[in-house]
Short mmCIF file of C-alpha atoms in Angstrom, two decimals:
data_model
loop_
_atom_site.label_atom_id
_atom_site.label_comp_id
_atom_site.label_asym_id
_atom_site.label_seq_id
_atom_site.Cartn_x
_atom_site.Cartn_y
_atom_site.Cartn_z
CA MET A 1 -29.92 168.16 58.30
CA VAL A 2 -31.36 171.08 57.34
CA LEU A 3 -35.69 169.56 57.68
CA TYR A 4 -36.85 173.31 56.14
CA GLU A 5 -36.18 177.02 55.48
CA ASP A 6 -38.57 179.32 56.60
CA SER A 7 -38.49 181.50 53.31
CA GLN A 8 -39.59 185.21 55.21
CA ARG A 9 -37.11 184.39 57.89
CA LYS A 10 -34.18 182.50 56.77
CA MET A 11 -34.32 180.09 59.92
CA PRO A 12 -33.43 176.74 58.57
CA VAL A 13 -34.25 174.06 60.72
CA VAL A 14 -31.49 171.39 62.02
CA LEU A 15 -32.19 168.26 63.54
CA ILE A 16 -29.97 166.57 65.49
CA GLU A 17 -30.28 162.83 66.64
CA THR A 18 -28.05 160.21 68.98
CA LYS A 19 -27.93 156.74 68.90
CA ARG A 20 -27.13 156.96 73.02
CA LYS A 21 -29.35 156.05 74.89
CA TYR A 22 -31.14 158.57 77.40
CA ASP A 23 -29.91 158.96 81.05
CA GLY A 24 -29.74 162.51 82.23
CA SER A 25 -30.30 166.10 80.08
CA ALA A 26 -27.08 167.35 80.96
CA LEU A 27 -24.75 165.72 78.17
CA ALA A 28 -27.16 166.05 75.10
CA LEU A 29 -27.77 169.61 75.78
CA GLN A 30 -24.53 170.42 76.11
CA GLN A 31 -24.23 169.01 72.57
CA ILE A 32 -26.65 170.78 71.14
CA LYS A 33 -25.87 173.50 72.54
CA ASN A 34 -22.36 173.01 71.33
CA TYR A 35 -23.24 172.27 67.78
CA ALA A 36 -25.18 175.90 67.74
CA LYS A 37 -22.61 177.70 68.40
CA ASN A 38 -20.15 176.32 66.08
CA ALA A 39 -23.12 176.65 63.30
CA GLY A 40 -24.30 179.97 64.44
CA VAL A 41 -27.53 180.21 66.70
CA SER A 42 -28.82 183.38 65.97
CA THR A 43 -29.15 182.43 62.48
CA MET A 44 -30.39 178.83 62.76
CA LYS A 45 -33.34 177.02 65.46
CA TYR A 46 -32.12 173.80 66.08
CA LEU A 47 -34.30 170.94 67.14
CA PHE A 48 -32.75 168.06 69.49
CA VAL A 49 -33.87 164.47 69.13
CA SER A 50 -32.70 161.92 72.29
CA ASP A 51 -32.77 158.53 71.06
CA GLY A 52 -36.48 159.19 69.49
CA LEU A 53 -37.87 159.86 72.23
CA LEU A 54 -37.10 163.21 73.73
CA TYR A 55 -37.29 166.46 72.10
CA TRP A 56 -35.85 169.67 72.80
CA LEU A 57 -36.23 173.26 70.32
CA LEU A 58 -33.32 175.27 71.44
CA GLU A 59 -33.77 179.02 69.83
CA ARG A 60 -31.14 181.68 70.26
CA ASP A 61 -30.04 181.11 74.32
CA PHE A 62 -33.70 179.34 75.72
CA ILE A 63 -33.91 175.46 75.14
CA TYR A 64 -37.58 173.87 75.24
CA GLU A 65 -38.89 170.52 75.57
CA LEU A 66 -41.37 169.06 73.48
CA PHE A 67 -42.51 166.01 74.34
#
C-alpha cells in the first residue's frame, strides 16, 4: 500500500502489515527485506508494522526501529 509520495524525490512510502503475533524480529525483518528486494529498494522507503505495536523503517539496507 503506497501511503504517499515525496514529490521532490519521488520516493513512495509503502506500508506492510502482518497479522501475526510478534514473537521475534527475524521472520518479520526477513519478510520486509524480501519485499523490498523484489520491489526495488533503491527507489522506495518502507514502513513496516508488526501487529500494530512495533514499527520499523527500512531505507535501502538500513533498518530503524521507530517505536
